[in-house]
Structures are given as C-alpha cells and as structure tokens.
Amino acid sequence: MAARPSRPRLLLRHATLVAVSFVMLLPFYWVMKTAVTNENIYAYPPGIVPRDPHLFNFVDVWYLIPFPRYLLNSIVVSAIAVAGNVVLNAMAGYALTRQFPGRRAVLALFLSCMLIPFQATIIPAYLITAKMGLLNTYFGLAFPMLSTIICIFVFKAAFEAVPRSLIDAARLDGLSEWRIILRVLLPLSKPAIATNVILSFIWSWNNFLWPLLITRDPTMQTLPLGLARFLSYMEDTTGALYAFAVLVLAPSVLVFLMAQKEFIRGLTSGATKG
Amino acid sequence: MSLRQVRKTYDAQEIVHGVDLEVADQEFVVLVGPSGCGKSTLLRMIAGLEEISGGEIAIGERTVNEVDPKDRDVAMVFQDYALYPHLTVFQNIAFSLQYRNVGKAEIARRVAEVAAILDIEPLLERKPRQLSGGQRQRVAMGRAIVREPKVFLFDEPLSNLDAKLRVQMRTEIKKLRERVRTTAIYVTHDQVEAMTLADRIVLMHNGQVEQIGTPEDVYDEPATLFVAGFVGTSAMNLIQGRIEGGAVIFGDGARLVLPPSRYDAHAGKAVTIGLRPEHLHWAKDGDPNPLVGVARVVEPLGSDTLVVFDVAGCELQARLPPRVVRHAGEAVRVAVAPESIHLFDPATERRL
C-alpha cells in the first residue's frame, strides 16, 4: 500500500478536487436553479441562491406536451437497446475469444467499421429498417443501437481476463458454451456489463437523428425529439426548457449512478488478492 | 483406460509423439517430466480439452476421441484450482451436479459427504477468495470427488503451494487415495511427488515416453540416461568410461568391478557410468570398488552430508553420513557395490 500522503499534500489534493468538481457541477446547478426560478441566465446581479423557487415549469412540461408518452418511448427504446447490447455483445465478445478460421478477418472488419461514422450509414440503415417494416416501431427505434462494436471489445477483454482453466473446468463440469457465458463469464464480468449498460443507455437515450428519421407518428417520438418540438412551442424558453432538460437528464444520471455502484464494486472485488 | 499411439501436432510441429499407455482400474499413474515434455498436453487430451492429432484414447471400453469433455466421465483438478470466484464453496462443489440431473437433496448429501472426507465443512459458505491455498486445493479436489468420475486427472495440483504445504497435501492426497479408490492420472514435474504418490510412473521427455514402471523400477533400473538423471533426490553421477575385463575404467585409470559376467557381451565398449550419490558409502576395509579422492565441496544437510570430491580426474558427488567429512580438502574414501553401478550406451543413451 502507498504511504499516506502528508497533511498539506492531502489538503492540496482535496482543494484541487473540490475546484474541479465545482467547475463540473456548476452548469448542472445552474440548469436546476433556472428550472425552479425562471431566472434568466443573464439576470443581474447573478445569484447562487434561487429566489422564490417553484415547480410550475415542471407542471408545464408535463402537460403542454405529451411528456409521459415521450418518457415511456425513451424508456422502452433504451431498455431494448441495453438488453440487445448486453446479450449480443456478450455473445460476440465470447466468440472473439475463441479460435476459429477467419477470426482475424472478423476483428479487422469490426475495427474498420468503427472508423465509419453512423451518419454515413444512416441511409442504408433507414432502407433496411423500412424494408423490415420497422418504421415507427420501438424495435425499429432501437435497431441500429442493438450492438456496439466498442462494447463487444469491452466484453472480449473482460472474458479474456477470466483464467482459461475456469472455462476448461466449466466444460468438464458439463456446461454448454451458452451456459459458460451465462453462468461463469458474465458473473465474473460485472464491470463489463456495467460499461455496456451505461454506454448503450446513454447513447440510446440521447439519440436524436435516428428517431427523427424513422418516426412519423408524434406518439412514437422520444424525449430528445420532444425537446426539439418543445423548443418550437415555447416563446420564453428559459424556465420550462430547463425544467425539460432536468427531466430528460434525470433518468440517465440515475442509471449511471446505479450502474456505477456495481462498476466500482466489480472493480474492487477483482482487485483483492485472489 | 488406454492410450494407443496418441499424438499431438501444433502448427505442423509434433509435440507428443505416439504415446502408448495402459492404466488399470483404480491405478494411480503419475506422468512426470521437465516442463515442456508434453505431459500436460497429454492430460488435456485425455480430458478432451485438446484435440487428438492421431491415435486413440479409450476410457473403459469406449473410445472417446470424439466425445465431449463433459461426457467422458473424467474430473480434473487444475494447477490454479479453477474455483469459480463468484460461487461459495458449497456451490463450487455442487456446480457440476446441477448440470447432471442430480436432485437437490442428493446434491446436499453428496457435498456434505465430500466436505467430511476433506475436512472442509466449516468452509462451505465461504467464497474462494476467503480461503488459503491449501483450503482451495481441498475444495478443488472436492469438486472432482463429488462427481464420482471414472478417472481423476490432476494437473500439477500442488505446484502453487509453498514447500511445507506441498508435502502436507501430498500426504493428504495419499490418504485420500485409500478412501476414494478411483483410477487417477497425475501430472507433475516434481520427481519426489511422482515417487511418493504413484503406483506407476510414466517418465516423459520431449513428447516421448522414456520409461513406464513402478517407482522402485524407475529408481533401480532407469531405462535411459534421461531417467537416470531425473529420478532421485540428488542427481546421479554420470561419467564416461570403458568396459574392460569384467570392470569399468574411468578417468585416469580408476577401476570399478562389475557384477560377474553380466556385461561380458559389451567388453571393450565405451559406456556412460551412472552412480547414485547415496550408493557411494564410506568405505570399510575389504569393501569392493574403493574410490579415494579429495573433498571439494561439503554441504551438510543435517541428516546426511553431500560431498563433491575429485577422484581420478572426475568429479563425483556422494551422500554420506554426517560428520565423516567436515571440510573441503579432506580425504574421501568411498566404495560402491557392483550391483549399484548403472551402465548406459553413450550413443543410444539406453541402459545396457
């Protein structure tokens, strides 16, 4: 274990951390504050403490647009995307840890696919989704986000860290390849699962372009589209808009915090001497 | 169980060259050899974790070349124990039974029975990381025993333990064998482990079997130079010599009498002479084959003393009783019985 740093050093370290945290958290605080006060960001003198806070903006957001519907859509689509990522990426990641003819070619293909931005493939993606009759459906909304190459590599790395003998032992114990993934590899790869959940949730939750493209029906739209629509409704955008932003942000922050806890637990339990 | 001409090839390079081995029911066979000799590969082929490039493996009457590991009815103990870190000891032991349609009550009964045999009952609710090395080793064995397999496979199970614990666990494995009589194949690079545990030893070197025999056979009559050098706590002295008139001559004229008429057919031949340090005993008057020399290195071990000494221009090592030689430079007088002299053909490296 490293020696405990001296007191002035510790103070300095904490001061730095507090300063950085302050810079990071200030915008969030400002959004929250504006959401409950309607105070314009240019208000003078600027105040840290909100004056006469109220929740009217949240009520407006909830009733002016079909906010609950957007929320439901976003939750369903993100849930499908998260489930798809965890299941498909784990399977793909495991396959890549095994030796098979053409493995290097597959790896090269995956890596080169990462170089192509989504915007470049969005038209073929749209055409395929349309052909499959998935326009305006939850599955269609989640479709291009069901698997992410970078997250496949996260699983691959995690599975490779599991000792080879554990997999051999599982095979002798009578487990099929599927059960080896489910009962041995995944329970030992919680950080990788958490990473997959966090990343795929955030990407899906914040996605704007794809839902915009494939939803015709306003009732199928997700929160980011709702936010855009809301912008066009509101004259005085400050308070209500900020309230909307808070409502959009809250679930992803929640998911992150929940998964992060598991993430840290997984990391530390792996770090104890085995 | 039997292996017939079993081969393994990696990238056009053969690393196991046609191994033949018959293992009797309930026999404990130890595969021993230096690292890289192919012993672990052979074990993994028996388990089904490596494909067989040629030959045939049969367990019982059944050829298992194409049989899945899980259907071979073998259980393996791994060098790093391979315990599932996310499961408790109980779950680790019970794990394989869950996939073999064994009822809950039966699982509980069998795990309890195995835990009693291995003395790990208080540990059943712990996770592997809360166990010491020796305890993990027991759990790993429990996981194998609980399956009641036809064959146990051990892949260097003691090599991760410290020296003291290794000796202790070795004894435990030996005790366990008396209670659980099952065919077992045990891989190790430690010749002491091999000698103490085995019914029969299979000595491997460079992917080939050098000798198969009981520990006594292998020690008393090593078939090749390699076996001679590998078996025995202190390595056998190997020196070049020549057979002449019922004796063997080495160095600048030292002479050792051979057992009468045994090597007559080889008269005049150059040979490699093998002398075990423990067979060079302090010479009394009238002993045959006395060798007189000067001690170079004296290593007292307590129970006995290793002495390296020069005789007739060759360096030999002897294991002598304590305190007969104390310092380098003292005179050494040892003798060796004619029956204890091993002779090898230097060209073929085989025993004469």
XYZ file of C-alpha atoms in Angstrom:
626
model
C 0.000 0.000 0.000
C 1.227 3.508 -0.744
C 2.267 5.591 2.214
C -0.310 8.025 3.470
C 0.387 11.454 1.971
C 1.306 14.274 4.333
C -1.352 16.657 5.544
C -0.584 19.706 3.354
C -0.464 17.427 0.324
C -3.788 15.935 1.238
C -5.271 19.408 1.628
C -3.909 20.463 -1.735
C -5.284 17.364 -3.372
C -8.726 17.899 -1.901
C -8.729 21.565 -2.801
C -7.980 20.659 -6.405
C -10.708 18.042 -6.445
C -13.221 20.486 -4.961
C -12.304 23.124 -7.547
C -12.647 20.687 -10.442
C -15.922 19.327 -9.095
C -17.211 22.871 -8.752
C -16.437 23.601 -12.403
C -18.120 20.355 -13.461
C -21.193 20.704 -11.301
C -21.887 24.408 -11.720
C -23.715 24.087 -15.074
C -25.936 21.369 -13.641
C -26.717 23.518 -10.665
C -27.478 26.433 -12.968
C -29.887 24.337 -15.003
C -31.641 23.172 -11.837
C -31.820 26.681 -10.474
C -33.217 28.174 -13.658
C -35.758 25.364 -13.876
C -37.230 26.277 -10.497
C -36.956 30.085 -10.724
C -37.418 31.181 -14.349
C -34.440 33.421 -13.751
C -32.748 34.325 -16.982
C -29.161 33.253 -17.219
C -28.266 36.896 -17.947
C -30.015 38.133 -14.808
C -28.054 40.755 -12.903
C -26.807 40.515 -10.260
C -26.227 36.765 -10.694
C -27.242 34.843 -7.582
C -26.309 31.419 -6.341
C -29.343 31.010 -4.096
C -32.615 30.597 -6.020
C -35.270 33.242 -5.209
C -38.893 32.096 -4.868
C -38.388 28.568 -6.210
C -41.435 26.865 -7.692
C -42.295 23.759 -9.705
C -44.650 25.350 -12.257
C -42.209 24.802 -15.083
C -42.208 21.072 -14.460
C -46.002 21.058 -14.446
C -45.979 22.949 -17.758
C -43.591 20.476 -19.346
C -45.654 17.542 -18.114
C -48.948 18.872 -19.557
C -48.062 21.099 -22.505
C -46.531 18.301 -24.498
C -47.182 14.547 -24.140
C -44.185 14.283 -21.858
C -45.190 10.977 -20.194
C -45.565 9.428 -23.640
C -42.117 10.593 -24.748
C -40.681 9.350 -21.486
C -42.274 5.942 -21.971
C -40.983 5.772 -25.555
C -37.479 6.679 -24.477
C -37.518 4.144 -21.643
C -38.791 1.310 -23.869
C -36.328 2.061 -26.666
C -33.389 2.389 -24.289
C -34.353 -0.798 -22.470
C -34.411 -2.696 -25.775
C -31.057 -1.185 -26.737
C -29.488 -2.027 -23.371
C -30.800 -5.601 -23.428
C -29.638 -6.015 -27.019
C -26.175 -4.711 -26.206
C -25.630 -6.878 -23.153
C -26.860 -10.072 -24.832
C -25.454 -9.637 -28.338
C -22.153 -8.068 -27.315
C -21.518 -10.780 -24.725
C -22.113 -13.444 -27.355
C -19.961 -11.704 -29.939
C -17.257 -10.963 -27.362
C -17.102 -14.627 -26.338
C -16.908 -15.770 -29.945
C -13.921 -13.487 -30.461
C -12.059 -15.048 -27.540
C -12.219 -18.447 -29.269
C -10.032 -19.596 -32.128
C -11.854 -20.070 -35.421
C -10.925 -19.709 -39.073
C -11.274 -16.102 -40.180
C -11.108 -14.696 -36.660
C -8.536 -12.081 -37.617
C -10.618 -11.029 -40.598
C -13.658 -10.553 -38.376
C -11.618 -8.485 -35.923
C -10.282 -6.344 -38.756
C -13.789 -5.894 -40.115
C -15.084 -4.791 -36.720
C -12.258 -2.349 -36.219
C -12.689 -0.843 -39.674
C -16.436 -0.490 -39.087
C -15.624 1.672 -36.083
C -13.995 4.151 -38.443
C -17.252 4.818 -40.298
C -19.493 7.409 -38.628
C -23.134 6.480 -38.103
C -24.225 9.425 -40.242
C -22.525 7.804 -43.237
C -24.519 4.608 -42.899
C -27.791 6.152 -41.865
C -29.432 5.911 -45.301
C -28.786 2.196 -45.794
C -29.782 1.682 -42.168
C -33.036 3.532 -42.877
C -33.693 1.481 -46.012
C -33.075 -1.807 -44.219
C -35.295 -0.803 -41.314
C -38.015 0.292 -43.729
C -37.787 -2.974 -45.680
C -38.229 -4.880 -42.457
C -41.348 -2.872 -41.731
C -39.918 -1.452 -38.545
C -40.513 2.241 -39.191
C -42.475 3.841 -36.379
C -41.892 0.912 -34.017
C -39.986 0.621 -30.755
C -37.808 -2.126 -32.166
C -37.048 -0.029 -35.219
C -36.014 2.859 -32.972
C -33.608 0.642 -31.064
C -32.485 -1.363 -34.087
C -29.177 0.302 -35.070
C -28.196 0.549 -31.414
C -28.707 -3.103 -30.524
C -24.995 -3.841 -30.661
C -21.971 -1.592 -30.452
C -18.551 -2.692 -31.588
C -16.702 -0.876 -28.873
C -18.820 -2.664 -26.265
C -18.103 -6.016 -27.927
C -14.448 -5.331 -27.307
C -15.212 -4.445 -23.702
C -16.707 -7.926 -23.243
C -13.914 -9.574 -25.187
C -11.296 -8.006 -22.925
C -13.241 -8.952 -19.795
C -13.677 -12.566 -20.919
C -10.025 -12.854 -21.823
C -9.150 -11.834 -18.274
C -11.025 -14.858 -16.907
C -8.494 -17.661 -16.364
C -8.578 -20.247 -19.114
C -8.773 -23.057 -16.566
C -12.150 -21.789 -15.302
C -13.615 -22.292 -18.748
C -11.960 -25.712 -19.007
C -13.366 -26.611 -15.601
C -16.839 -25.480 -16.656
C -16.581 -27.554 -19.791
C -15.639 -30.639 -17.756
C -18.446 -29.802 -15.326
C -20.836 -30.303 -18.203
C -21.730 -26.750 -19.234
C -22.596 -25.904 -22.807
C -20.987 -22.864 -24.417
C -24.148 -20.859 -23.711
C -24.084 -21.752 -20.066
C -20.377 -20.992 -19.842
C -21.193 -17.422 -20.904
C -24.230 -17.156 -18.655
C -23.062 -18.934 -15.513
C -19.313 -18.373 -15.481
C -18.200 -15.484 -17.686
C -20.957 -12.934 -17.156
C -20.998 -13.197 -13.347
C -17.259 -12.536 -13.433
C -17.563 -9.617 -15.844
C -19.812 -7.231 -13.944
C -17.694 -4.181 -14.785
C -18.050 -5.023 -18.478
C -21.816 -5.402 -18.084
C -21.982 -2.073 -16.264
C -19.959 -0.407 -19.003
C -22.275 -1.852 -21.622
C -25.371 -0.735 -19.738
C -24.105 2.799 -19.130
C -22.823 3.410 -22.641
C -25.689 1.861 -24.564
C -28.262 3.564 -22.345
C -26.705 6.994 -22.752
C -26.266 6.599 -26.495
C -29.795 5.416 -26.982
C -31.323 7.927 -24.561
C -29.607 10.885 -26.200
C -30.030 9.747 -29.786
C -31.702 12.388 -31.901
C -31.014 11.812 -35.565
C -32.250 8.228 -35.858
C -35.599 8.687 -34.075
C -36.129 11.862 -36.082
C -35.649 9.890 -39.254
C -37.811 6.873 -38.624
C -40.736 8.179 -36.569
C -43.661 9.622 -38.468
C -46.114 9.368 -35.662
C -45.587 12.014 -32.904
C -46.694 9.488 -30.288
C -43.667 7.349 -31.127
C -41.172 10.128 -30.575
C -38.542 10.047 -27.873
C -37.507 12.731 -25.392
C -34.792 14.416 -27.476
C -37.336 14.897 -30.283
C -39.841 16.151 -27.738
C -37.274 18.651 -26.521
C -36.830 19.963 -30.041
C -40.566 20.199 -30.510
C -40.933 21.893 -27.182
C -38.371 24.495 -28.212
C -40.545 25.449 -31.150
C -43.664 25.816 -28.922
C -42.240 27.978 -26.223
C -41.666 31.676 -26.564
C -39.839 32.341 -23.366
C -37.656 29.297 -23.400
C -35.647 29.657 -20.213
C -37.510 28.174 -17.265
C -39.638 25.497 -18.922
C -36.842 24.434 -21.225
C -34.513 23.990 -18.321
C -37.157 22.017 -16.480
C -37.442 19.779 -19.525
C -33.684 19.337 -19.604
C -33.732 18.295 -15.959
C -36.441 15.730 -16.646
C -34.532 14.312 -19.623
C -31.266 14.168 -17.713
C -32.588 12.651 -14.521
C -33.086 9.049 -15.719
C -29.703 8.773 -17.381
C -27.965 10.188 -14.315
C -29.930 7.668 -12.255
C -28.911 4.752 -14.478
C -25.336 5.889 -14.409
C -25.285 6.135 -10.630
C -26.862 2.713 -10.226
C -24.561 1.010 -12.692
C -21.563 2.927 -11.423
C -22.018 1.435 -7.981
C -21.873 -2.050 -9.468
C -18.999 -0.916 -11.628
C -16.899 0.152 -8.663
C -17.854 -2.970 -6.674
C -16.838 -5.189 -9.571
C -13.542 -3.398 -9.887
C -12.619 -3.604 -6.219
C -13.644 -7.241 -5.778
C -11.445 -8.114 -8.720
C -8.594 -6.163 -7.221
C -8.469 -8.066 -3.927
C -5.736 -10.632 -3.918
C -7.100 -13.830 -5.395
C -8.081 -46.676 -19.620
C -5.757 -46.949 -22.549
C -3.847 -44.679 -24.907
C -2.698 -46.022 -28.240
C -0.173 -44.092 -30.329
C -1.592 -40.774 -29.125
C -0.079 -37.814 -30.954
C -0.427 -34.064 -30.830
C 0.662 -31.658 -33.511
C 0.652 -27.876 -33.243
C 1.339 -25.893 -36.392
C 2.992 -28.838 -38.148
C 5.206 -29.470 -35.126
C 4.632 -32.708 -33.290
C 4.899 -32.234 -29.528
C 3.559 -35.587 -28.351
C 4.968 -38.474 -30.353
C 2.836 -41.569 -30.224
C 2.293 -42.368 -26.549
C 1.114 -45.848 -25.548
C -0.180 -46.393 -22.043
C -2.492 -48.871 -20.340
C -3.903 -47.802 -16.996
C -5.531 -50.471 -14.843
C -8.718 -49.854 -12.915
C -8.045 -47.963 -9.657
C -4.431 -47.432 -10.591
C -2.673 -44.171 -9.732
C -0.394 -43.227 -12.602
C 1.911 -40.217 -12.454
C 3.130 -38.511 -15.613
C 6.376 -36.810 -14.765
C 8.956 -34.920 -16.759
C 10.524 -31.487 -17.168
C 8.316 -28.614 -18.304
C 7.504 -28.714 -21.994
C 7.745 -32.501 -22.214
C 4.114 -32.822 -23.284
C 2.716 -34.295 -20.081
C 0.103 -31.589 -19.511
C -0.904 -31.707 -23.157
C -1.378 -35.447 -22.841
C -3.558 -34.953 -19.766
C -5.643 -32.313 -21.520
C -6.119 -34.682 -24.442
C -7.398 -37.343 -22.049
C -9.784 -34.746 -20.574
C -10.915 -33.758 -24.051
C -9.748 -30.168 -23.698
C -7.269 -30.638 -26.540
C -7.980 -32.408 -29.758
C -6.016 -35.538 -30.567
C -3.972 -35.297 -33.752
C -3.547 -39.062 -34.029
C -4.086 -42.307 -32.152
C -6.826 -43.417 -29.834
C -7.892 -42.807 -26.247
C -10.282 -45.232 -24.584
C -11.874 -44.933 -21.160
C -13.341 -48.226 -20.032
C -14.305 -49.999 -23.237
C -15.298 -46.815 -25.021
C -13.147 -44.877 -27.489
C -13.518 -41.223 -26.507
C -11.591 -39.439 -29.276
C -14.710 -37.625 -30.430
C -16.539 -37.491 -27.107
C -17.166 -34.113 -25.450
C -15.204 -33.445 -22.237
C -18.409 -33.457 -20.203
C -19.396 -36.898 -21.463
C -16.047 -38.591 -20.798
C -16.777 -39.130 -17.131
C -13.483 -37.591 -16.029
C -12.907 -34.930 -13.371
C -9.894 -32.680 -13.296
C -8.045 -30.771 -10.599
C -6.286 -27.766 -12.085
C -2.978 -26.211 -11.161
C -4.632 -22.891 -10.252
C -7.611 -24.758 -8.703
C -10.044 -23.091 -11.155
C -12.643 -22.425 -8.467
C -15.476 -20.173 -9.569
C -14.787 -16.959 -7.632
C -18.418 -15.835 -7.619
C -19.727 -19.028 -6.022
C -19.430 -20.307 -2.463
C -17.506 -23.459 -1.675
C -20.777 -25.390 -1.495
C -21.883 -24.051 -4.880
C -18.485 -24.773 -6.376
C -18.630 -28.389 -5.309
C -22.292 -28.752 -6.272
C -21.898 -26.933 -9.606
C -21.314 -29.911 -11.860
C -24.057 -31.978 -10.226
C -26.617 -29.315 -11.093
C -25.969 -29.995 -14.743
C -26.223 -33.735 -14.399
C -29.824 -34.029 -13.262
C -28.979 -34.775 -9.659
C -31.752 -33.908 -7.186
C -31.316 -31.129 -4.597
C -31.396 -33.466 -1.619
C -28.903 -35.793 -3.275
C -26.588 -32.869 -4.058
C -26.694 -31.709 -0.441
C -25.961 -35.233 0.759
C -23.031 -35.747 -1.591
C -21.488 -32.342 -0.905
C -21.747 -32.971 2.844
C -20.093 -36.348 2.411
C -17.207 -34.917 0.394
C -16.814 -31.995 2.799
C -16.492 -34.514 5.629
C -13.843 -36.531 3.761
C -11.807 -33.407 3.027
C -12.453 -31.741 6.369
C -13.815 -28.546 4.838
C -17.277 -28.495 6.424
C -16.808 -25.114 8.149
C -15.834 -23.509 4.839
C -18.897 -24.380 2.777
C -20.449 -20.914 2.892
C -17.222 -19.050 2.092
C -16.100 -17.682 -1.234
C -12.820 -18.967 -2.716
C -11.012 -15.689 -2.086
C -11.555 -16.147 1.663
C -9.653 -19.438 1.629
C -5.965 -20.232 1.994
C -4.087 -22.041 -0.764
C -4.362 -25.401 0.949
C -8.085 -24.964 1.550
C -8.652 -24.037 -2.080
C -6.764 -27.133 -3.068
C -9.111 -29.258 -0.968
C -12.174 -27.611 -2.460
C -10.805 -28.245 -5.933
C -10.401 -31.898 -5.052
C -13.851 -31.977 -3.505
C -15.291 -30.701 -6.735
C -13.689 -33.596 -8.561
C -14.568 -36.265 -5.993
C -18.234 -35.288 -5.741
C -18.781 -36.297 -9.348
C -17.684 -39.862 -8.692
C -15.972 -39.993 -12.085
C -14.323 -42.981 -13.744
C -10.989 -41.163 -13.891
C -9.405 -38.335 -11.891
C -6.993 -36.069 -13.683
C -4.589 -33.929 -11.680
C -2.681 -31.176 -13.461
C 0.225 -30.208 -11.180
C -2.176 -29.637 -8.305
C 0.477 -28.868 -5.706
C 2.788 -26.600 -7.629
C 1.113 -23.381 -6.424
C 1.613 -24.257 -2.765
C 4.630 -23.417 -0.650
C 7.086 -26.210 0.057
C 5.789 -27.137 3.502
C 2.141 -27.220 2.487
C 3.036 -29.180 -0.611
C 4.484 -32.005 1.470
C 1.428 -31.932 3.726
C -1.025 -32.013 0.830
C 0.958 -34.792 -0.796
C 0.371 -36.926 2.261
C -3.285 -35.942 2.223
C -3.683 -36.999 -1.380
C -2.089 -40.293 -0.476
C -4.503 -40.747 2.435
C -7.411 -39.721 0.258
C -6.496 -42.406 -2.229
C -7.109 -45.055 0.371
C -10.645 -43.747 0.849
C -11.552 -42.931 -2.735
C -10.232 -45.736 -4.923
C -10.538 -44.467 -8.463
C -8.288 -44.531 -11.476
C -6.176 -41.388 -11.464
C -3.657 -39.717 -13.730
C -1.474 -37.169 -12.044
C 0.846 -34.765 -13.810
C 3.818 -33.229 -12.056
C 7.331 -32.036 -12.779
C 8.424 -32.965 -9.265
C 10.013 -36.388 -9.177
C 9.537 -36.648 -5.393
C 5.774 -36.211 -5.824
C 5.854 -38.808 -8.556
C 7.835 -41.326 -6.494
C 5.697 -40.932 -3.379
C 2.253 -40.991 -4.980
C 2.483 -43.278 -7.957
C 1.550 -46.902 -8.414
C 3.316 -46.484 -11.706
C 5.373 -43.648 -13.109
C 5.390 -42.571 -16.730
C 8.527 -40.575 -17.426
C 8.201 -38.235 -20.355
C 10.831 -36.258 -22.201
C 10.447 -34.256 -25.427
C 6.986 -35.641 -26.117
C 8.095 -39.240 -25.732
C 7.726 -41.842 -23.022
C 11.164 -42.689 -21.666
C 10.091 -45.319 -19.191
C 6.966 -46.718 -17.550
C 7.319 -48.576 -14.279
C 6.799 -48.641 -10.541
C 8.767 -46.052 -8.554
C 11.164 -48.805 -7.480
C 11.722 -49.978 -11.077
C 12.376 -46.493 -12.287
C 14.816 -45.823 -9.473
C 16.606 -49.179 -9.533
C 16.770 -49.677 -13.273
C 16.492 -46.414 -15.159
C 15.940 -47.281 -18.808
C 17.709 -44.251 -20.232
C 20.254 -41.636 -19.279
C 17.472 -39.078 -19.006
C 15.561 -41.163 -16.464
C 18.773 -41.801 -14.558
C 19.396 -38.078 -14.273
C 15.793 -37.154 -13.485
C 14.888 -39.633 -10.779
C 16.492 -39.420 -7.359
C 16.684 -36.536 -4.904
C 20.282 -35.773 -5.787
C 21.196 -36.288 -9.389
C 23.066 -39.425 -10.424
C 26.786 -39.051 -11.182
C 27.303 -39.676 -14.885
C 30.838 -40.229 -16.124
C 32.370 -41.619 -19.299
C 34.242 -44.921 -19.140
C 35.055 -48.183 -20.866
C 34.346 -51.852 -20.090
C 37.499 -53.906 -19.745
C 37.829 -57.404 -18.312
C 34.815 -57.553 -16.016
C 35.327 -53.984 -14.782
C 34.720 -50.479 -15.960
C 37.567 -47.980 -16.243
C 37.089 -44.224 -15.955
C 39.103 -41.036 -15.516
C 42.850 -41.577 -15.392
C 42.628 -45.259 -14.611
C 40.086 -45.685 -11.789
C 38.519 -49.126 -11.896
C 35.159 -50.433 -10.717
C 34.448 -54.165 -10.681
C 31.160 -55.116 -12.325
C 28.827 -57.960 -11.322
C 30.326 -61.183 -12.747
C 29.606 -61.953 -16.416
C 26.673 -59.530 -16.681
C 28.306 -57.175 -19.181
C 30.558 -59.702 -20.948
C 28.833 -59.115 -24.269
C 29.837 -55.456 -24.129
C 33.535 -55.936 -23.403
C 35.719 -53.178 -24.803
C 32.794 -50.830 -25.263
C 32.702 -47.157 -24.271
C 29.939 -46.549 -21.717
C 28.393 -43.878 -19.524
C 28.663 -44.922 -15.892
C 25.869 -43.929 -13.509
C 26.484 -43.842 -9.767
C 23.831 -42.616 -7.340
C 25.326 -40.362 -4.632
C 23.509 -42.374 -1.970
C 25.133 -45.601 -3.209
C 28.622 -44.241 -2.633
C 29.109 -45.208 1.005
C 32.024 -44.582 3.322
C 34.496 -47.394 2.616
C 35.429 -50.017 5.155
C 38.476 -52.299 4.693
C 37.700 -55.085 2.279
C 34.850 -53.274 0.509
C 34.919 -53.805 -3.230
C 35.472 -50.825 -5.521
C 37.051 -48.316 -3.139
C 37.474 -44.801 -4.534
C 39.827 -42.365 -2.856
C 39.707 -38.667 -3.530
C 39.738 -35.159 -2.117
C 36.640 -33.288 -0.998
C 35.926 -30.110 -2.974
C 32.555 -29.010 -1.589
C 30.918 -30.171 1.648
C 27.200 -29.496 2.102
C 25.853 -30.651 5.478
C 22.095 -31.288 5.321
C 21.697 -32.405 8.922
C 20.578 -35.953 8.339
C 23.427 -36.512 5.925
C 26.113 -34.597 4.082
C 26.590 -34.073 0.358
C 30.236 -34.218 -0.586
C 31.581 -33.301 -4.003
C 35.014 -34.824 -4.453
C 37.622 -35.447 -7.133
C 38.638 -38.959 -7.963
C 40.863 -39.986 -10.838
C 40.296 -36.634 -12.526
C 36.480 -36.884 -12.369
C 34.110 -35.022 -10.106
C 31.633 -37.169 -8.142
C 29.005 -36.438 -5.555
C 28.346 -38.707 -2.585
C 25.670 -38.637 0.095
C 27.486 -39.587 3.278
C 26.562 -39.808 6.954
C 27.008 -36.528 8.830
C 30.425 -35.541 10.151
C 32.549 -38.139 8.323
C 33.812 -35.355 6.086
C 33.734 -31.845 7.541
C 35.768 -29.579 5.284
C 36.870 -29.226 1.692
C 40.376 -30.612 1.217
C 39.862 -33.642 3.475
C 40.386 -37.134 2.099
C 37.300 -39.036 0.949
C 37.182 -42.819 0.891
C 34.011 -44.286 -0.554
C 33.037 -47.580 -2.115
C 30.251 -48.780 -4.353
C 28.697 -52.242 -4.635
C 28.999 -53.770 -8.118
C 25.191 -54.182 -8.322
C 24.729 -50.431 -7.798
C 26.662 -49.480 -10.922
C 24.460 -48.422 -13.847
C 25.849 -48.574 -17.375
C 24.434 -46.800 -20.416
C 25.284 -46.810 -24.084
C 26.503 -43.246 -24.794
C 25.214 -43.396 -28.390
C 21.650 -44.612 -27.797
C 21.535 -43.315 -24.191
C 19.830 -46.581 -23.251
C 20.652 -48.866 -20.365
C 22.950 -51.791 -21.075
